[in-house]
Coordinates of C-alpha atoms and ligand atoms in Angstrom, one line a residue:
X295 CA 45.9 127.5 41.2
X296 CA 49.2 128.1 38.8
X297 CA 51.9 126.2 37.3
X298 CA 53.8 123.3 37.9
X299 CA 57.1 122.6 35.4
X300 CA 59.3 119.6 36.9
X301 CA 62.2 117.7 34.2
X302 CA 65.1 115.2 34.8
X303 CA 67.1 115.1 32.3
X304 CA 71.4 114.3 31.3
X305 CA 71.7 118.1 31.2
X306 CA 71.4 121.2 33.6
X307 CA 67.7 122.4 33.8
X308 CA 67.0 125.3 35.4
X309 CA 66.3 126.7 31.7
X310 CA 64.2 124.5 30.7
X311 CA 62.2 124.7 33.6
X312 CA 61.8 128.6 33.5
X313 CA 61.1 128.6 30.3
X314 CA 58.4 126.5 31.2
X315 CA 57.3 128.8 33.2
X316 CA 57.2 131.7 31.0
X317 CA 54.8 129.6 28.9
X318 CA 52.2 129.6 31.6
X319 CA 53.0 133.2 32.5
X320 CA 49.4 133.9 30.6
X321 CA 47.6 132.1 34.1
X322 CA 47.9 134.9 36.0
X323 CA 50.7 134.5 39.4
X324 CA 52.4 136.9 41.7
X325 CA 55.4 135.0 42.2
X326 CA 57.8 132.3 40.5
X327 CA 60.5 129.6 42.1
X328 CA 62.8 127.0 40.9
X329 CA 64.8 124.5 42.2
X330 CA 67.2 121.9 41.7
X331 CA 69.6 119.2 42.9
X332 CA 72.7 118.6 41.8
X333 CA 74.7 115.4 41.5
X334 CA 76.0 116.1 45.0
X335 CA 73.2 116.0 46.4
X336 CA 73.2 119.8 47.0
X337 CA 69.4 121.4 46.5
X338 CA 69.4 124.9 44.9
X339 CA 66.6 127.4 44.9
X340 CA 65.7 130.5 43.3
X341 CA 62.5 132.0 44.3
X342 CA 61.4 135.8 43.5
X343 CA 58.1 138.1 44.1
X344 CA 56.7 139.1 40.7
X345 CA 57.5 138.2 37.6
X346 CA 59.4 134.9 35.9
X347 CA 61.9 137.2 34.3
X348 CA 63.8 137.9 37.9
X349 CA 64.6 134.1 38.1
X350 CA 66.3 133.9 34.3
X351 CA 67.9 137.3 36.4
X352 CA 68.9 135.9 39.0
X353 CA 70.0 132.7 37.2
X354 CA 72.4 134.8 34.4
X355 CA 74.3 135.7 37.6
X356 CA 74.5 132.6 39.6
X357 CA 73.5 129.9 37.4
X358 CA 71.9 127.1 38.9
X359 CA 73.6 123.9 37.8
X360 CA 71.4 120.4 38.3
X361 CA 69.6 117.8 36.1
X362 CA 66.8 116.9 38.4
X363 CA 64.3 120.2 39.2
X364 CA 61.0 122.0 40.0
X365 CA 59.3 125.3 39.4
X366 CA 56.4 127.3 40.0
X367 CA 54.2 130.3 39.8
X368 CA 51.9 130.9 42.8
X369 CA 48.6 132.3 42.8
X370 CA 48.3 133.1 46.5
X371 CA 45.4 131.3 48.4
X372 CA 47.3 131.3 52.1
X373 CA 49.7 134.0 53.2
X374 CA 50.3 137.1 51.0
X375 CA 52.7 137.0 48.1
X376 CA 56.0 137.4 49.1
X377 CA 59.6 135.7 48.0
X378 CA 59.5 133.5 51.9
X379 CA 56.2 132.3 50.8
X380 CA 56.9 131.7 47.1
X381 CA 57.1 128.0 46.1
X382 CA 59.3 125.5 46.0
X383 CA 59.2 125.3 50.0
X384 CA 62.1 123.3 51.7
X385 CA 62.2 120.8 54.5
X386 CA 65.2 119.0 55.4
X387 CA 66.2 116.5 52.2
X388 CA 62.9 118.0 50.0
X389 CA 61.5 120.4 47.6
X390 CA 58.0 121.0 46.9
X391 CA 56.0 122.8 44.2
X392 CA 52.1 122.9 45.0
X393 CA 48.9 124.0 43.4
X394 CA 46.1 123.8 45.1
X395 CA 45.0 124.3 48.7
X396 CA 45.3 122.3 51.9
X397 CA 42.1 122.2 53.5
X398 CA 43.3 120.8 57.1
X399 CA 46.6 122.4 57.0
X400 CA 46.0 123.9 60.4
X401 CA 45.6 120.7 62.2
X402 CA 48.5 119.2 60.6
X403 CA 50.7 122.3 61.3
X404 CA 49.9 122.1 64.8
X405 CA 50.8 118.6 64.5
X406 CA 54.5 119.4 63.2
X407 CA 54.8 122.4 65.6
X408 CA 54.6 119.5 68.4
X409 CA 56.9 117.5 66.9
X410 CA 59.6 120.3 66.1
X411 CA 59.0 121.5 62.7
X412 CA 59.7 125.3 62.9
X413 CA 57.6 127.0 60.1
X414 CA 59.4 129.8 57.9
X415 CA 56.0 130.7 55.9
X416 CA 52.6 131.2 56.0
X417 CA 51.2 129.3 53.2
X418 CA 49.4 126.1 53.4
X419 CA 52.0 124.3 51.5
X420 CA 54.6 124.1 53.9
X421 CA 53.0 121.8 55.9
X422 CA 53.5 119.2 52.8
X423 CA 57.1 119.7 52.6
X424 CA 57.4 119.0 56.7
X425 CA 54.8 116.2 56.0
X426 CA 57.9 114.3 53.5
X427 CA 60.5 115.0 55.8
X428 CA 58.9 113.5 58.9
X429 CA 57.4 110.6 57.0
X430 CA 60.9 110.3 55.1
X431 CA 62.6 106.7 55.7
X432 CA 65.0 106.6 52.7
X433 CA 61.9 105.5 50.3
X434 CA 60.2 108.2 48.5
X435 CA 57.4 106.8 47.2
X436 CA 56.3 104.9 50.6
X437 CA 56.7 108.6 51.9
X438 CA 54.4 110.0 49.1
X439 CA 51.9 107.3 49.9
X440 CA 51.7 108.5 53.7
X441 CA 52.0 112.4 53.0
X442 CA 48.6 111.7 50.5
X443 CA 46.6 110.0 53.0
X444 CA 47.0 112.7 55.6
X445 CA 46.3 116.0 53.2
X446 CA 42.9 117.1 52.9
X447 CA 42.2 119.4 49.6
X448 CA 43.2 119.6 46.2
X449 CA 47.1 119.6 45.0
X450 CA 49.4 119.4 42.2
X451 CA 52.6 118.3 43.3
X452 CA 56.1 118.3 42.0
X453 CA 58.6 116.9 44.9
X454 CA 62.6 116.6 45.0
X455 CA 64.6 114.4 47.6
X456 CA 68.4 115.3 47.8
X457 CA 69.0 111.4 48.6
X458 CA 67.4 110.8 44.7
X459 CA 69.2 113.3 42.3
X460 CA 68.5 111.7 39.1
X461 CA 64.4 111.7 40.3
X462 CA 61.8 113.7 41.1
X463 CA 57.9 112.5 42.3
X464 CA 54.4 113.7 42.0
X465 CA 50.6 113.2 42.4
X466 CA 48.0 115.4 41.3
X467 CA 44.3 115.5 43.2
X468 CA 41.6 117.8 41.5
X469 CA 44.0 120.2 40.3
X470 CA 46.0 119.6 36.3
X471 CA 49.1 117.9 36.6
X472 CA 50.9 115.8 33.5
X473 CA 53.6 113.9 32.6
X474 CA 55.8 114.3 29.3
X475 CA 57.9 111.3 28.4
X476 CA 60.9 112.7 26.3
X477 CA 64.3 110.9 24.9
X478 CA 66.0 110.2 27.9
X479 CA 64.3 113.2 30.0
X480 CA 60.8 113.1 31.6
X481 CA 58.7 116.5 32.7
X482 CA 55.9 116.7 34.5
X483 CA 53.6 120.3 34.3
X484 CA 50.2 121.5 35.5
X485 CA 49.5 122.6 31.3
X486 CA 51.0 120.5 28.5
X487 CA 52.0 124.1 26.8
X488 CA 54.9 124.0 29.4
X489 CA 56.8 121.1 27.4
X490 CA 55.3 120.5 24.5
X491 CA 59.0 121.8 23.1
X492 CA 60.6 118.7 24.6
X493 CA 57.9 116.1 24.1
X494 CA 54.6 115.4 22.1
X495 CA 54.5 111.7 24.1
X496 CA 52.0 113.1 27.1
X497 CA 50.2 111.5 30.0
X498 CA 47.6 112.8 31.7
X499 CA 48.0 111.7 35.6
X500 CA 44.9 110.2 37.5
X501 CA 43.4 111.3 40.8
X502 CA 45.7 110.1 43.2
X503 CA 48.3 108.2 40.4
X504 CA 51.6 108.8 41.5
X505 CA 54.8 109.0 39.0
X506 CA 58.6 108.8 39.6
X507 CA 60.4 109.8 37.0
Ligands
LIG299 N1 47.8 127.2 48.3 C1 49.2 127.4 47.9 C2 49.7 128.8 48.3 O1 49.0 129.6 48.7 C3 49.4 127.2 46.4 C4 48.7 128.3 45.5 C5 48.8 127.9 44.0 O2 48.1 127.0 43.6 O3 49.6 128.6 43.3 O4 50.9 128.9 48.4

């Protein structure tokens, strides 16, 4: 298991986030991803193999512009580290950052295969992002409710709907997950170190407590 940075906030925040993600760079990972959405409803994603310096890379070239976003260092546990399994994974409106593993992923996979659901990766995470986008009704949170009771495991979750730009959601389960309450901006991050430069006002998530920002 490895980080988790999420923020909303009245400004872009891709560098926030990845600096986030530099400050949990000590956990160990072998690859890093960020996303965001913009006010158009427009999801953008950076995802590399290695280390969190190729995103603030990638992002001096193309910067990604957003208020709403997620990021992530992956300490493999299903498929090999690669850039197509790197987190966040896509499905349809959402964005997902996990930590944690799946434990009946294969079931519910073969599940989604049936209904359609073509899957780009071979981590156990994908099967959440599907999971949103079939539950998906135009609320998130009654969709969050529904993913939960069908995953079997531990997770950390960090979730962005294109429908919901100024929001993001997440749920933790036996894996770190908390939620920083800043002036006007929220974060949520699997290690308070993440934001502590943004906010001292912390929260530590329950089992199963779910927060929108
Ligand atoms: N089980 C997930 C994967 O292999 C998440 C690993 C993690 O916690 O970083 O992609």
């Amino acid at each position: 298991m490895c980080g988790i940075v999420g923020a909303v906030a009245q400004r872009d925040v891709a560098e926030i986030l990845i600096n986030g993600l530099h400050r949990l760079e000590y956990r160990g990972y072998d690859s890093a991803g960020v996303a965001v959405v913009d006010p158009n409803h427009e999801l953008h994603r950076v995802r590399c193999l290695g280390k969190v310096k190729a995103l603030d890379e990638a992002v001096a070239v193309k910067p990604l512009i957003g208020g709403t976003g997620i990021a992530h260092t992956r300490w493999a546990t299903h498929g090999e580290p690669s850039e197509a399994n790197a987190h966040p994974h896509t499905s349809g409106n959402f964005a997902v950052v996990h930590n944690g593993i799946i434990e009946n992923y294969i079931s519910l996979k073969k599940k989604l295969e049936s209904k359609g659901f073509e899957f780009i990766s071979e981590t156990d995470t994908e099967v959440i992002a599907h999971l949103f986008e079939y539950y998906y009704k135009g609320d998130i949170m009654d969709t969050m409710i529904k993913v939960i009771n069908r995953v079997e495991g531990s997770y950390a979750l960090g979730v962005l709907c294109v429908d919901y730009p100024d929001q993001f959601i997440a749920v933790r389960k036996a894996s770190p997950m908390i939620v920083g309450l800043g002036d006007e901006e929220n974060f949520i991050a699997s290690d308070v170190t993440a934001i502590l430069k943004h906010t001292r006002d912390i929260y530590y998530l329950e089992d199963n407590e779910i927060a929108v920002s």
